JSON list of C-alpha atoms in Angstrom, two decimals:
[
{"chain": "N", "resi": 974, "resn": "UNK", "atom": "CA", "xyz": [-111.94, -16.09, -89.52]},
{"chain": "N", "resi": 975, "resn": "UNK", "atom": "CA", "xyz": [-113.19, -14.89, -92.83]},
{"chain": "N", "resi": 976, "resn": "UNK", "atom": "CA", "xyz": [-113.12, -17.70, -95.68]},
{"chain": "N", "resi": 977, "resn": "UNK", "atom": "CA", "xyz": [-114.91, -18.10, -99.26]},
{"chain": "N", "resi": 978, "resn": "UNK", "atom": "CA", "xyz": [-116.35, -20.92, -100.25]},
{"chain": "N", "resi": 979, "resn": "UNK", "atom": "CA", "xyz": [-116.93, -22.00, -103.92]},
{"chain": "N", "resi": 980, "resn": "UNK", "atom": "CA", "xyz": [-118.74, -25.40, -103.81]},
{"chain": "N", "resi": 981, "resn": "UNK", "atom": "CA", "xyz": [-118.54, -26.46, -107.65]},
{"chain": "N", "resi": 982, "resn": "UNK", "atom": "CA", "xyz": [-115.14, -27.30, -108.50]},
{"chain": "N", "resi": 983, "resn": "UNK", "atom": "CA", "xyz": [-115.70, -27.95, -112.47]},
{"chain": "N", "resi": 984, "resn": "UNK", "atom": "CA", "xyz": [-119.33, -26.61, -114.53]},
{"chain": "N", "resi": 985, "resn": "UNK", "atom": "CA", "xyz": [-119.77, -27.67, -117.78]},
{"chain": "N", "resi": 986, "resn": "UNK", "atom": "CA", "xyz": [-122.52, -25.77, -119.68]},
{"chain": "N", "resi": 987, "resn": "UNK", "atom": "CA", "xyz": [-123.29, -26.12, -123.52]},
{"chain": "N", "resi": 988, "resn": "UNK", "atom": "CA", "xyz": [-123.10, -22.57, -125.56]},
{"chain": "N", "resi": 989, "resn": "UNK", "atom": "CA", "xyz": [-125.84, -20.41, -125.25]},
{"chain": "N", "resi": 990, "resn": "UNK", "atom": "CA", "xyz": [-127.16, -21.75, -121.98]},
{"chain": "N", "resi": 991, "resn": "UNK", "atom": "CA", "xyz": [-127.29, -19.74, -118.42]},
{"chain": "N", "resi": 992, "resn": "UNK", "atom": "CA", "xyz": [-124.91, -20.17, -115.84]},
{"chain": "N", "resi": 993, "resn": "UNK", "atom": "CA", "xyz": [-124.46, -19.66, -112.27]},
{"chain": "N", "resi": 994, "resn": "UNK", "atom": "CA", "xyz": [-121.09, -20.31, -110.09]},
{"chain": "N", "resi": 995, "resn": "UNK", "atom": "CA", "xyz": [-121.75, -20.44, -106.40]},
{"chain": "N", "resi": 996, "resn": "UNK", "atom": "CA", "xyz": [-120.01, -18.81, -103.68]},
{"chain": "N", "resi": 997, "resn": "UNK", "atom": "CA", "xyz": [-120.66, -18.24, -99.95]},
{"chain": "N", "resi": 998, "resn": "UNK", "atom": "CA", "xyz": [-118.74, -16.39, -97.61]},
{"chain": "N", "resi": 999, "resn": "UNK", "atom": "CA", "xyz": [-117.37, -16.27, -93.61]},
{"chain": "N", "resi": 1000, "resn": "UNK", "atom": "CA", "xyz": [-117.39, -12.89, -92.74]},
{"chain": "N", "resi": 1001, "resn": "UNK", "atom": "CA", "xyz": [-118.27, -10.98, -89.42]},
{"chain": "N", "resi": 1002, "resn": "UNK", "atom": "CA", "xyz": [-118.54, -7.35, -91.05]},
{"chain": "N", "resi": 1003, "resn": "UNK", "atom": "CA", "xyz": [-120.10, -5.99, -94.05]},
{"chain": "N", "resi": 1004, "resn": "UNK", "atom": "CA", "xyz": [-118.44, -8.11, -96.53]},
{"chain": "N", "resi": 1005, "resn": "UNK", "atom": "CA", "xyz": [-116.49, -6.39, -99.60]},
{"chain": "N", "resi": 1006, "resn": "UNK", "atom": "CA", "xyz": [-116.88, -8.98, -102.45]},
{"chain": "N", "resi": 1007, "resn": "UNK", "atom": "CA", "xyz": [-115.26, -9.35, -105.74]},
{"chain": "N", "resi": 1008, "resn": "UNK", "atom": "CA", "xyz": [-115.40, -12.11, -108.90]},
{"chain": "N", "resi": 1009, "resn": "UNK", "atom": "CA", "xyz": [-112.29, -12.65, -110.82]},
{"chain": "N", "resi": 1010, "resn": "UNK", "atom": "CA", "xyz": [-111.69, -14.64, -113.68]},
{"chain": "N", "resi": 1011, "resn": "UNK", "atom": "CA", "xyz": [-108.62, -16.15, -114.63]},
{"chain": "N", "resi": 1012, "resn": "UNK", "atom": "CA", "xyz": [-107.98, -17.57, -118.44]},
{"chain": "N", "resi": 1013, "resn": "UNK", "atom": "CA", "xyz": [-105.40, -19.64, -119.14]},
{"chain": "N", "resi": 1014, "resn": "UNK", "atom": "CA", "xyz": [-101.92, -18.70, -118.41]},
{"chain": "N", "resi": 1015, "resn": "UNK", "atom": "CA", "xyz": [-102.95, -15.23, -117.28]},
{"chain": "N", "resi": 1016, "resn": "UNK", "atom": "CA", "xyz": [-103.55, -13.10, -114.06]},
{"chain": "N", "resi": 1017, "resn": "UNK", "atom": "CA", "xyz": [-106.88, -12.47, -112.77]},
{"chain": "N", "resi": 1018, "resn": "UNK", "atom": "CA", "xyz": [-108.86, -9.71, -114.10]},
{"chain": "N", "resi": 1019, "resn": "UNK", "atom": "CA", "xyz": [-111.57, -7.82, -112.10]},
{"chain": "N", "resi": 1020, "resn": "UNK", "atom": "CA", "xyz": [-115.60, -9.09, -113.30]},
{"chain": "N", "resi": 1021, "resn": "UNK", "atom": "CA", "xyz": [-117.29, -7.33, -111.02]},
{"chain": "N", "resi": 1022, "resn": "UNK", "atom": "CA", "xyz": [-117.49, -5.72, -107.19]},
{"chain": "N", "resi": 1023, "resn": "UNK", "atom": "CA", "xyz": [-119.87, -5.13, -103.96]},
{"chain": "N", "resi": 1024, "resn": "UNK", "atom": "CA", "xyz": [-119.26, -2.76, -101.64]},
{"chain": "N", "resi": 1025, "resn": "UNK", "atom": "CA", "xyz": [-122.57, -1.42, -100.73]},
{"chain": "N", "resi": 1026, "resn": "UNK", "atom": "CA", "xyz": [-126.03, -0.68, -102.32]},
{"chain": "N", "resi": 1027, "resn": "UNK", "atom": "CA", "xyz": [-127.78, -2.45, -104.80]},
{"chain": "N", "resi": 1028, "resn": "UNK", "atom": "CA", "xyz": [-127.43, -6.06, -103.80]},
{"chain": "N", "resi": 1029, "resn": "UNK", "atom": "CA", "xyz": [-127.72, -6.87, -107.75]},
{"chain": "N", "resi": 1030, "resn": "UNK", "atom": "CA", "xyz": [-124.43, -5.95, -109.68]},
{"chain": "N", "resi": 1031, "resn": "UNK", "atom": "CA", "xyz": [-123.30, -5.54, -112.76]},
{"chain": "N", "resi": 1032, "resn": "UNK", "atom": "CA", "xyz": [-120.09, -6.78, -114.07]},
{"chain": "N", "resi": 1033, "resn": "UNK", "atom": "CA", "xyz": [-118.18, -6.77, -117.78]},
{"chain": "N", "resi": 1034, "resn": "UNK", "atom": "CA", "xyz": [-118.50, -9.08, -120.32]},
{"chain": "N", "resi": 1035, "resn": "UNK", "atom": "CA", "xyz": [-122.43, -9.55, -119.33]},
{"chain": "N", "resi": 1036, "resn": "UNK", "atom": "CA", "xyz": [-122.10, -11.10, -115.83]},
{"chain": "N", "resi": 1037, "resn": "UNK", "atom": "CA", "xyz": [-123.65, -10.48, -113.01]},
{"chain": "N", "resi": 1038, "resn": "UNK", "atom": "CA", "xyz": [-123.95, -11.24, -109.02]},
{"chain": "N", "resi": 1039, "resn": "UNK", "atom": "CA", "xyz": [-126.18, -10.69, -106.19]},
{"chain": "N", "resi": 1040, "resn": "UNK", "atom": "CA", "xyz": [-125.20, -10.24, -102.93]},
{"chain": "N", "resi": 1041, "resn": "UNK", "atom": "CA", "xyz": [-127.35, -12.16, -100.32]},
{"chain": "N", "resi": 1042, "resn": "UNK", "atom": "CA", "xyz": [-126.84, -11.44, -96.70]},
{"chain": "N", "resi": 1043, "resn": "UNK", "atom": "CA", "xyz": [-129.28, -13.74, -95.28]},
{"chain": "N", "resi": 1044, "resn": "UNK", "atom": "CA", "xyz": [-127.90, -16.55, -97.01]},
{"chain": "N", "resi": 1045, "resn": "UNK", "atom": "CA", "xyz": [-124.60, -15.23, -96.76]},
{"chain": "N", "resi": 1046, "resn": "UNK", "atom": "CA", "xyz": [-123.93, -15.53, -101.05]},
{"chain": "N", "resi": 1047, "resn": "UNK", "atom": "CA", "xyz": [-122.75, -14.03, -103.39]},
{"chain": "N", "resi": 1048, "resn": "UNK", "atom": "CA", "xyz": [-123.38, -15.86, -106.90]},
{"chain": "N", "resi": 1049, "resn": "UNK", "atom": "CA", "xyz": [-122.61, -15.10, -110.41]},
{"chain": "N", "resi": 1050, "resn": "UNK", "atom": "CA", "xyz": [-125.11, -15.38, -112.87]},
{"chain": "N", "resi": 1051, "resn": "UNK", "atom": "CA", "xyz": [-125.11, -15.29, -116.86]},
{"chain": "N", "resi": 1052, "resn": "UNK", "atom": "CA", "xyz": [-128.25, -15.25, -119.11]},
{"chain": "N", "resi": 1053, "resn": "UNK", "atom": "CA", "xyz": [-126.37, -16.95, -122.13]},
{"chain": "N", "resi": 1054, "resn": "UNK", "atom": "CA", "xyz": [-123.06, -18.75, -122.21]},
{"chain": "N", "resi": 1055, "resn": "UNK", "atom": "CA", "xyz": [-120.18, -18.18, -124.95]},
{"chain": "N", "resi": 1056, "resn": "UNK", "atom": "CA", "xyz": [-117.15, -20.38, -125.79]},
{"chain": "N", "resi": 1057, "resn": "UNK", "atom": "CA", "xyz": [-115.06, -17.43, -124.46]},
{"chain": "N", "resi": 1058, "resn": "UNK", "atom": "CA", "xyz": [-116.16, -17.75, -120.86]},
{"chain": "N", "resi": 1059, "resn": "UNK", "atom": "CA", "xyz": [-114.69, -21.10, -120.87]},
{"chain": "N", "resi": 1060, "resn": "UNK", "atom": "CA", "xyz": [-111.68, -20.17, -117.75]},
{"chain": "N", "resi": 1061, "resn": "UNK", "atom": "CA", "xyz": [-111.71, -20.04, -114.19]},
{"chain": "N", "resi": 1062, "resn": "UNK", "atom": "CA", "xyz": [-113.73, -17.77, -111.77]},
{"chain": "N", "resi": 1063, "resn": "UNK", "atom": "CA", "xyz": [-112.52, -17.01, -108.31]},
{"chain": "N", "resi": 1064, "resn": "UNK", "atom": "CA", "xyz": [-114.99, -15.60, -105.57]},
{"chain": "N", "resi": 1065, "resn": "UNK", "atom": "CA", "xyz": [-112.87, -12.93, -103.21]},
{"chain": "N", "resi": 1066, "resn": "UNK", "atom": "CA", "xyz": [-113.57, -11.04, -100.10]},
{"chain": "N", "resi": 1067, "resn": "UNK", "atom": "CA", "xyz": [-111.81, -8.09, -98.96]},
{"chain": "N", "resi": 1068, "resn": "UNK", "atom": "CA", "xyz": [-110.95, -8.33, -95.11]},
{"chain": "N", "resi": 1069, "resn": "UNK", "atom": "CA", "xyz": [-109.00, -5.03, -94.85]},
{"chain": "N", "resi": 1070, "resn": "UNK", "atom": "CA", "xyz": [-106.78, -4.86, -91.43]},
{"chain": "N", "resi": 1071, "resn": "UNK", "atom": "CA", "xyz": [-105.73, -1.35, -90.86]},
{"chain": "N", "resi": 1072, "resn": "UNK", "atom": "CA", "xyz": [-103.87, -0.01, -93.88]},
{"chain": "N", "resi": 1073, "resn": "UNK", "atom": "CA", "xyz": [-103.73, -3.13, -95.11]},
{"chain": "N", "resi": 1074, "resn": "UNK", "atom": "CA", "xyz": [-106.34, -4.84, -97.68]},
{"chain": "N", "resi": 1075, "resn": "UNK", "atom": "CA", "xyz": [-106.56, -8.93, -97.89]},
{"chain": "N", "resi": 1076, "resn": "UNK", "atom": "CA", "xyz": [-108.18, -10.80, -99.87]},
{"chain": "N", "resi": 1077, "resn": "UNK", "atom": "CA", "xyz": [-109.53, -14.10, -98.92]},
{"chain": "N", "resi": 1078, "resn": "UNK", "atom": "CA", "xyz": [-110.02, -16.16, -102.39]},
{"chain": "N", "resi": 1079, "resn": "UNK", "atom": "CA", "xyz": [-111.92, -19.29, -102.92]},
{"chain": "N", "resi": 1080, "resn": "UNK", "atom": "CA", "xyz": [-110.79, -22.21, -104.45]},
{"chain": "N", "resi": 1081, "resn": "UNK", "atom": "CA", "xyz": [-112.14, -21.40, -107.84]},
{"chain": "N", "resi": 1082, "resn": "UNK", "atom": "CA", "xyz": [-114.94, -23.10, -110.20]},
{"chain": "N", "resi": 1083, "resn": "UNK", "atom": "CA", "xyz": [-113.49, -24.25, -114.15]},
{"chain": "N", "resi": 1084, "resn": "UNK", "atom": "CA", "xyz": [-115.74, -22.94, -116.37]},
{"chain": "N", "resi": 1085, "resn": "UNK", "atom": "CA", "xyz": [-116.40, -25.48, -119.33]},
{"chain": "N", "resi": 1086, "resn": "UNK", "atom": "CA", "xyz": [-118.34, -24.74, -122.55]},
{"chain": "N", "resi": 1087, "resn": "UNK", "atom": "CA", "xyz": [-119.21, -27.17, -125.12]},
{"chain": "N", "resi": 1088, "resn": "UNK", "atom": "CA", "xyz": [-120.44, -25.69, -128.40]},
{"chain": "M", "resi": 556, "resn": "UNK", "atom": "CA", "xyz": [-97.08, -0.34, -120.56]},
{"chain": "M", "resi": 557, "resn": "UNK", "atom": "CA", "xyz": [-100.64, -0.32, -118.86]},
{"chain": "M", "resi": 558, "resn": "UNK", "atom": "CA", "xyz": [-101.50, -2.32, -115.46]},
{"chain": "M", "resi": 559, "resn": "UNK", "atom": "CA", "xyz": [-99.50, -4.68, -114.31]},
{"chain": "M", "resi": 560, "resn": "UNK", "atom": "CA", "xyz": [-96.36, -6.16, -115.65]},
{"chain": "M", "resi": 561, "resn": "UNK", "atom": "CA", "xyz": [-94.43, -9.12, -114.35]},
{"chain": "M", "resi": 562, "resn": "UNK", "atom": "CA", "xyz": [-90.92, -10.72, -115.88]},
{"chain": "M", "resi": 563, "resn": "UNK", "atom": "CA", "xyz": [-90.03, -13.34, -116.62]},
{"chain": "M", "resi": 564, "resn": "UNK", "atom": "CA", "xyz": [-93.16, -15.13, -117.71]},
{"chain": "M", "resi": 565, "resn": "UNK", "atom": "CA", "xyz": [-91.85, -18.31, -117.02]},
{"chain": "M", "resi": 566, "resn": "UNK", "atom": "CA", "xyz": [-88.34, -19.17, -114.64]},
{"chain": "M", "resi": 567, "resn": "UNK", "atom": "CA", "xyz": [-86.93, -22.83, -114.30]},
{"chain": "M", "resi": 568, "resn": "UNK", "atom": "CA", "xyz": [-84.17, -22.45, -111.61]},
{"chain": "M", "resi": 569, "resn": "UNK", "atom": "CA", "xyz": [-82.63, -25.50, -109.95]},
{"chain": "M", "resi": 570, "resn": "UNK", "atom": "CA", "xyz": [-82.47, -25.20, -106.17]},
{"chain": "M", "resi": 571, "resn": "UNK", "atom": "CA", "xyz": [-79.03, -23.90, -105.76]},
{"chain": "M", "resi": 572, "resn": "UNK", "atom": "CA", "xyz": [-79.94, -21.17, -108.27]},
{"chain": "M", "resi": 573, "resn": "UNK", "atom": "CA", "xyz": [-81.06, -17.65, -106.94]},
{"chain": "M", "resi": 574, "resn": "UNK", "atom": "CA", "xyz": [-82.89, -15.67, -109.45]},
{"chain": "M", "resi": 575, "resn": "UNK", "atom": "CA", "xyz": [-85.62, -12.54, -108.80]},
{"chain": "M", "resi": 576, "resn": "UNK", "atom": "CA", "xyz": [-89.06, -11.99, -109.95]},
{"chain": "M", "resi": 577, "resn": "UNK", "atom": "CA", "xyz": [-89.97, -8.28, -110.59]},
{"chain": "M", "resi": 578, "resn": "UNK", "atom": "CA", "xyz": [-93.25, -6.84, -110.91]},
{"chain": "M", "resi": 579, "resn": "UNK", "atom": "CA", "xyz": [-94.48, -2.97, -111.97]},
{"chain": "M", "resi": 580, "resn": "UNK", "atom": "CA", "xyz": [-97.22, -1.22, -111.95]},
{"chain": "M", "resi": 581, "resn": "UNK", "atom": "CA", "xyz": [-97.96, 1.45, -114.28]},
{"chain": "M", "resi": 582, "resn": "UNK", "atom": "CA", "xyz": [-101.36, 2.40, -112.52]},
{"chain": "M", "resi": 583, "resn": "UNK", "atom": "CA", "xyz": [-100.17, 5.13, -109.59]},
{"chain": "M", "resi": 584, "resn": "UNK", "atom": "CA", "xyz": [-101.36, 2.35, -106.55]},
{"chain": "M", "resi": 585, "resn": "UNK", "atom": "CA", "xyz": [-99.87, 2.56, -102.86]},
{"chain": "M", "resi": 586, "resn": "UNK", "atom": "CA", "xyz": [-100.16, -0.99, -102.15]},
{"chain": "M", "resi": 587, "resn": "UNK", "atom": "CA", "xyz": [-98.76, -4.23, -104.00]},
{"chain": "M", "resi": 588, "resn": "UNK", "atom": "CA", "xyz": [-98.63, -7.79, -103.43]},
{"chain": "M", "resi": 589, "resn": "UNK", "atom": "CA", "xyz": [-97.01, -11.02, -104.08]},
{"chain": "M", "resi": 590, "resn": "UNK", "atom": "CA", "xyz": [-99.64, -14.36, -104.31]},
{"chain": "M", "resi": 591, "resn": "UNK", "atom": "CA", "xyz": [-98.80, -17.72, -104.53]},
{"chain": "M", "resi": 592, "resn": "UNK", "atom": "CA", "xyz": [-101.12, -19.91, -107.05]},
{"chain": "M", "resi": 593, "resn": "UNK", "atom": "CA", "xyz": [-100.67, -23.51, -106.90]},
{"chain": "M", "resi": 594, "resn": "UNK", "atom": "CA", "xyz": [-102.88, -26.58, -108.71]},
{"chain": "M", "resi": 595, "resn": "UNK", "atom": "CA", "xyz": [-105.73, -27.42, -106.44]},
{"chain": "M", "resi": 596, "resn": "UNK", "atom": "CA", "xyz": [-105.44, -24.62, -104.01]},
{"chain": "M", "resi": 597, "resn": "UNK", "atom": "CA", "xyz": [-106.68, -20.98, -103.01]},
{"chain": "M", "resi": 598, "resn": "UNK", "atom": "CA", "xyz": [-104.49, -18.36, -104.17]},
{"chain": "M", "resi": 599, "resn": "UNK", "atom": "CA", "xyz": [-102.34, -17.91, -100.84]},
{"chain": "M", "resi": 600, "resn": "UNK", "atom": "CA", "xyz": [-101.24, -14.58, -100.35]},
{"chain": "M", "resi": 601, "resn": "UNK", "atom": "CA", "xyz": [-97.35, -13.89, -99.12]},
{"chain": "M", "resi": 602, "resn": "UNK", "atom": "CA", "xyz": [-96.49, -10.34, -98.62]},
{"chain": "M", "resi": 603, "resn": "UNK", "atom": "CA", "xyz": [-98.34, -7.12, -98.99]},
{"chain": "M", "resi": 604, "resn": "UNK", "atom": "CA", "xyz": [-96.40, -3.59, -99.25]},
{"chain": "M", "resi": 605, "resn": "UNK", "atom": "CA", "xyz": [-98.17, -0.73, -98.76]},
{"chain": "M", "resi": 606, "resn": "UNK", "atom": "CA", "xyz": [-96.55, 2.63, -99.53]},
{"chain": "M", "resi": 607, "resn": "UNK", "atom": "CA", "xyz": [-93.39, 0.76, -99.41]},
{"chain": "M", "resi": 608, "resn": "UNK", "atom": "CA", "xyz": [-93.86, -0.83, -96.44]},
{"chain": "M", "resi": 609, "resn": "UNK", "atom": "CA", "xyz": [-94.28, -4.32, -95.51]},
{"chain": "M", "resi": 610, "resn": "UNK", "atom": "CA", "xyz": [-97.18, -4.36, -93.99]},
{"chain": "M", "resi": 611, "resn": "UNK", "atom": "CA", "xyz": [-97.89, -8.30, -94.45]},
{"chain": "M", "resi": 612, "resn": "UNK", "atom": "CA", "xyz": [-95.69, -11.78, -94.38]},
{"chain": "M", "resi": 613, "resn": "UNK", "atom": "CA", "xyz": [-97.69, -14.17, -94.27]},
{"chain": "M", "resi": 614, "resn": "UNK", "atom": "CA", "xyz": [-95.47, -16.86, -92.76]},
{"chain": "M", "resi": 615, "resn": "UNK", "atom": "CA", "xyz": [-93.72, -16.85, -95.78]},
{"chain": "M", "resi": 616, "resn": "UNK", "atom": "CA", "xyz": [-90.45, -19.16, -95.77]},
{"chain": "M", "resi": 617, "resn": "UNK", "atom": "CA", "xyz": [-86.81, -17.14, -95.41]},
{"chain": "M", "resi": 618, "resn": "UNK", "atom": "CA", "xyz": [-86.14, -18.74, -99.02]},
{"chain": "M", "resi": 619, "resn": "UNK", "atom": "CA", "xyz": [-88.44, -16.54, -100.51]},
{"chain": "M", "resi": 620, "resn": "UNK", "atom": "CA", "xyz": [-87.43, -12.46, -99.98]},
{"chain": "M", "resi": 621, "resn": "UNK", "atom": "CA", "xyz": [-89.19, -9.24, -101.33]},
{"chain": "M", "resi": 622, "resn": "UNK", "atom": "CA", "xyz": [-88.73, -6.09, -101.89]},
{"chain": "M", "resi": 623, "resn": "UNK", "atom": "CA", "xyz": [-90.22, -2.79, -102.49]},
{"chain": "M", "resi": 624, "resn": "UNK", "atom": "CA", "xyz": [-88.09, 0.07, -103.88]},
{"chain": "M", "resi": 625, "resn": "UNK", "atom": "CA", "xyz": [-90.79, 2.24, -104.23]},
{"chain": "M", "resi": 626, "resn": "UNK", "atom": "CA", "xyz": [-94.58, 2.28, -104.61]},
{"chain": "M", "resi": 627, "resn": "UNK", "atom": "CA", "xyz": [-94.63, 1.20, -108.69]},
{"chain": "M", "resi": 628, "resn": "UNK", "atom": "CA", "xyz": [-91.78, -1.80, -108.28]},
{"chain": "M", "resi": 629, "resn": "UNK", "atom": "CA", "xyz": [-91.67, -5.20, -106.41]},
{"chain": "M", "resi": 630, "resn": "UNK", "atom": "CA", "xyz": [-89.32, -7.71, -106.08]},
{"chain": "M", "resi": 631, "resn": "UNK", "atom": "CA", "xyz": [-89.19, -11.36, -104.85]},
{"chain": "M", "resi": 632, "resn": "UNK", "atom": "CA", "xyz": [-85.62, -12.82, -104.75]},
{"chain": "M", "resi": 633, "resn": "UNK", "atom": "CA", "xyz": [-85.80, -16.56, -104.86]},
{"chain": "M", "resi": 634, "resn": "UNK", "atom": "CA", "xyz": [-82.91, -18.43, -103.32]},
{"chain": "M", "resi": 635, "resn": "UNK", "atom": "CA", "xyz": [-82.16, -22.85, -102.68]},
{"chain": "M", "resi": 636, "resn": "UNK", "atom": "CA", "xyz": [-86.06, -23.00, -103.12]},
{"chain": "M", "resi": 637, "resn": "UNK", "atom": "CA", "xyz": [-87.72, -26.49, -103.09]},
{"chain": "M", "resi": 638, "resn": "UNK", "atom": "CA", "xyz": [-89.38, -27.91, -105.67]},
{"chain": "M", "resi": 639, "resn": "UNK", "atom": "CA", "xyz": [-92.63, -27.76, -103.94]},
{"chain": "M", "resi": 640, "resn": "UNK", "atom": "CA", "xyz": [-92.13, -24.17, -104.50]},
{"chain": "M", "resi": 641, "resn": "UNK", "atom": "CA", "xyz": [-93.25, -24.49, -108.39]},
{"chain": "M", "resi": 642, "resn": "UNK", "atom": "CA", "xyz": [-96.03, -22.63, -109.24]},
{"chain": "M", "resi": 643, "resn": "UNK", "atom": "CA", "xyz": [-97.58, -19.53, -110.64]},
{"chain": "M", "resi": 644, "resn": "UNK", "atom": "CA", "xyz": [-97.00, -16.02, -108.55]},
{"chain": "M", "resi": 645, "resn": "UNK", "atom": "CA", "xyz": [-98.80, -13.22, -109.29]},
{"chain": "M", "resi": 646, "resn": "UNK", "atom": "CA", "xyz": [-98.28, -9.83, -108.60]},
{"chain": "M", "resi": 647, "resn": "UNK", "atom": "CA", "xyz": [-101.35, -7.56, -107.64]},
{"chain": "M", "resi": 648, "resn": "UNK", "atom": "CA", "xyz": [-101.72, -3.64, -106.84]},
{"chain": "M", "resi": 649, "resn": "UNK", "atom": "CA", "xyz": [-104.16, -1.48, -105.44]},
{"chain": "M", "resi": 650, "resn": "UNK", "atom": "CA", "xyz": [-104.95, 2.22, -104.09]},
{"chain": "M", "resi": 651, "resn": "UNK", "atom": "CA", "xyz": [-106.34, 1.48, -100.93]},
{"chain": "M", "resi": 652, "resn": "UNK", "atom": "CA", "xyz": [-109.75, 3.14, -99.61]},
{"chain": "M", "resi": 653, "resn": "UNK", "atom": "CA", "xyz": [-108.73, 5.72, -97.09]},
{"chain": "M", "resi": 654, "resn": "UNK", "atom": "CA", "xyz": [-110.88, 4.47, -94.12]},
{"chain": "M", "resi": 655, "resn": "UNK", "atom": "CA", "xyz": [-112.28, 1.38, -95.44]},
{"chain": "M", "resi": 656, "resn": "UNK", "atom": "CA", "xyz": [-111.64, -1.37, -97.46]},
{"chain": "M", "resi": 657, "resn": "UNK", "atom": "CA", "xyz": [-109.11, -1.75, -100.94]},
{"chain": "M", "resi": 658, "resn": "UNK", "atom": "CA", "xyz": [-110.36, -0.67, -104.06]},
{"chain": "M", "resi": 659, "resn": "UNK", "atom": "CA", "xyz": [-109.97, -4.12, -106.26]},
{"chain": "M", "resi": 660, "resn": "UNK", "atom": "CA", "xyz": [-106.37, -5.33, -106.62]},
{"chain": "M", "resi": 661, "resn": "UNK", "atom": "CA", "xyz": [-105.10, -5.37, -110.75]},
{"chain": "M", "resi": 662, "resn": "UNK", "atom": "CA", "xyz": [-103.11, -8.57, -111.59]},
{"chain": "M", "resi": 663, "resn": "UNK", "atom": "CA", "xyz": [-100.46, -9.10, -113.51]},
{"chain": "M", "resi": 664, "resn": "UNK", "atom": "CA", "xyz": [-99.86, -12.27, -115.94]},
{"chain": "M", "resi": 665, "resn": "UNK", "atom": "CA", "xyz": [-97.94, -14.04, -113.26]},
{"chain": "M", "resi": 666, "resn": "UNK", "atom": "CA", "xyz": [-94.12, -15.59, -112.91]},
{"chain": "M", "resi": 667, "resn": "UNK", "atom": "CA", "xyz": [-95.05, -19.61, -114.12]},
{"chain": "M", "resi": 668, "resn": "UNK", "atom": "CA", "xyz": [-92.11, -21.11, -111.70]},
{"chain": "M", "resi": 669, "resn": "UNK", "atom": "CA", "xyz": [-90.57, -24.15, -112.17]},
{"chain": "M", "resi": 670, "resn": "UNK", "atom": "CA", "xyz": [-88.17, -25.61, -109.38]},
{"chain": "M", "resi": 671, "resn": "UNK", "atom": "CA", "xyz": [-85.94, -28.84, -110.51]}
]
């Protein structure tokens, strides 16, 4: 069965510092992968996406992820920290079923910044 | 209104009460879904509609009903829920990949549900 796997509950990282949130995935196809962050009493918007291709993606707000398919990854990375990232990033991969499209969501990783 | 829109923000029903959630989406997708976000847990999905058609229940309790009037609404009618039922549900759409997998699904703010 397909599952995500986000091994860091809570990071706390000081301003300005780089950051990586970990995430591994079950899956026995091609894997469709996604990063969503969540702030505070909001819904989850969209960071970043692979389908195919480059295995190094770019997302918004200067994130990005690289899919590893020997190691079965698929981490988020950021050179240089800001208070604003301080939220909660969910690792997600699509299992479609026929017309339908799942997906399969990790537990999440809380994002702490300290100025 | 752009994306995806959910009222009310935040419901507290007592467990008699029945009350619905709606959700819209302004962005022309086929498919929507209700999720189920509690503290400490992966987002659980419930129900997926897809061109108005439940396509998904994922062993969802009776308590909890939805429905799709068309392709840009949602409902979930709530009815003698528990109070282990509190939490935040979120509404998601997407236009679905003909022959593959979803395009990303767009989130609304979320329902924050409180049972008494």
């Amino acid at each position: 069965a397909q599952s995500v796997t986000q091994p860091d509950i809570h990071i706390t990282v000081s301003e300005g510092a780089s950051l990586e949130l970990r995430c591994n995935y079950s899956y026995g196809a091609t894997p469709y992968l996604f990063w969503y962050v969540q702030s505070p009493g909001q819904g989850l918007q969209l960071l970043l996406k692979y389908f195919s291709g480059d295995t190094l993606v770019q997302g918004i707000k200067g994130f990005e992820a690289e899919f590893k398919r020997s190691q079965s990854s698929f981490n988020l990375r950021k050179p240089s920290v800001h208070w604003s990232d301080a939220a909660e990033y969910f690792c997600a991969v699509g299992a479609p079923t026929g017309n339908t499209d799942k997906l399969i969501f990790g537990t999440g990783t809380r994002l702490q910044v300290f100025p | 209104e752009t994306g995806v829109t959910q009222t009310p923000r935040h419901l507290v029903m007592g467990m008699t009460n029945k009350k619905s959630l709606k959700c819209e989406q302004h962005l022309g997708h086929n498919a929507m879904y209700w999720y189920k976000q509690s503290a400490k847990k992966p987002l659980e999905l419930m129900f997926v509609y897809n061109f108005k058609e439940q396509t998904e229940n994922n062993s969802v309790p009776s308590r909890f009903s939805p429905e799709c009037p068309n392709s840009s609404h949602l409902f979930l009618h709530l009815h003698t829920l528990q109070p282990e039922d509190s939490a935040l549900y979120l509404c998601a759409s997407s236009h679905p990949l003909a022959g593959g997998p979803g395009g990303e699904q767009f989130f609304g703010p979320g329902t924050r549900l409180t049972v008494l």
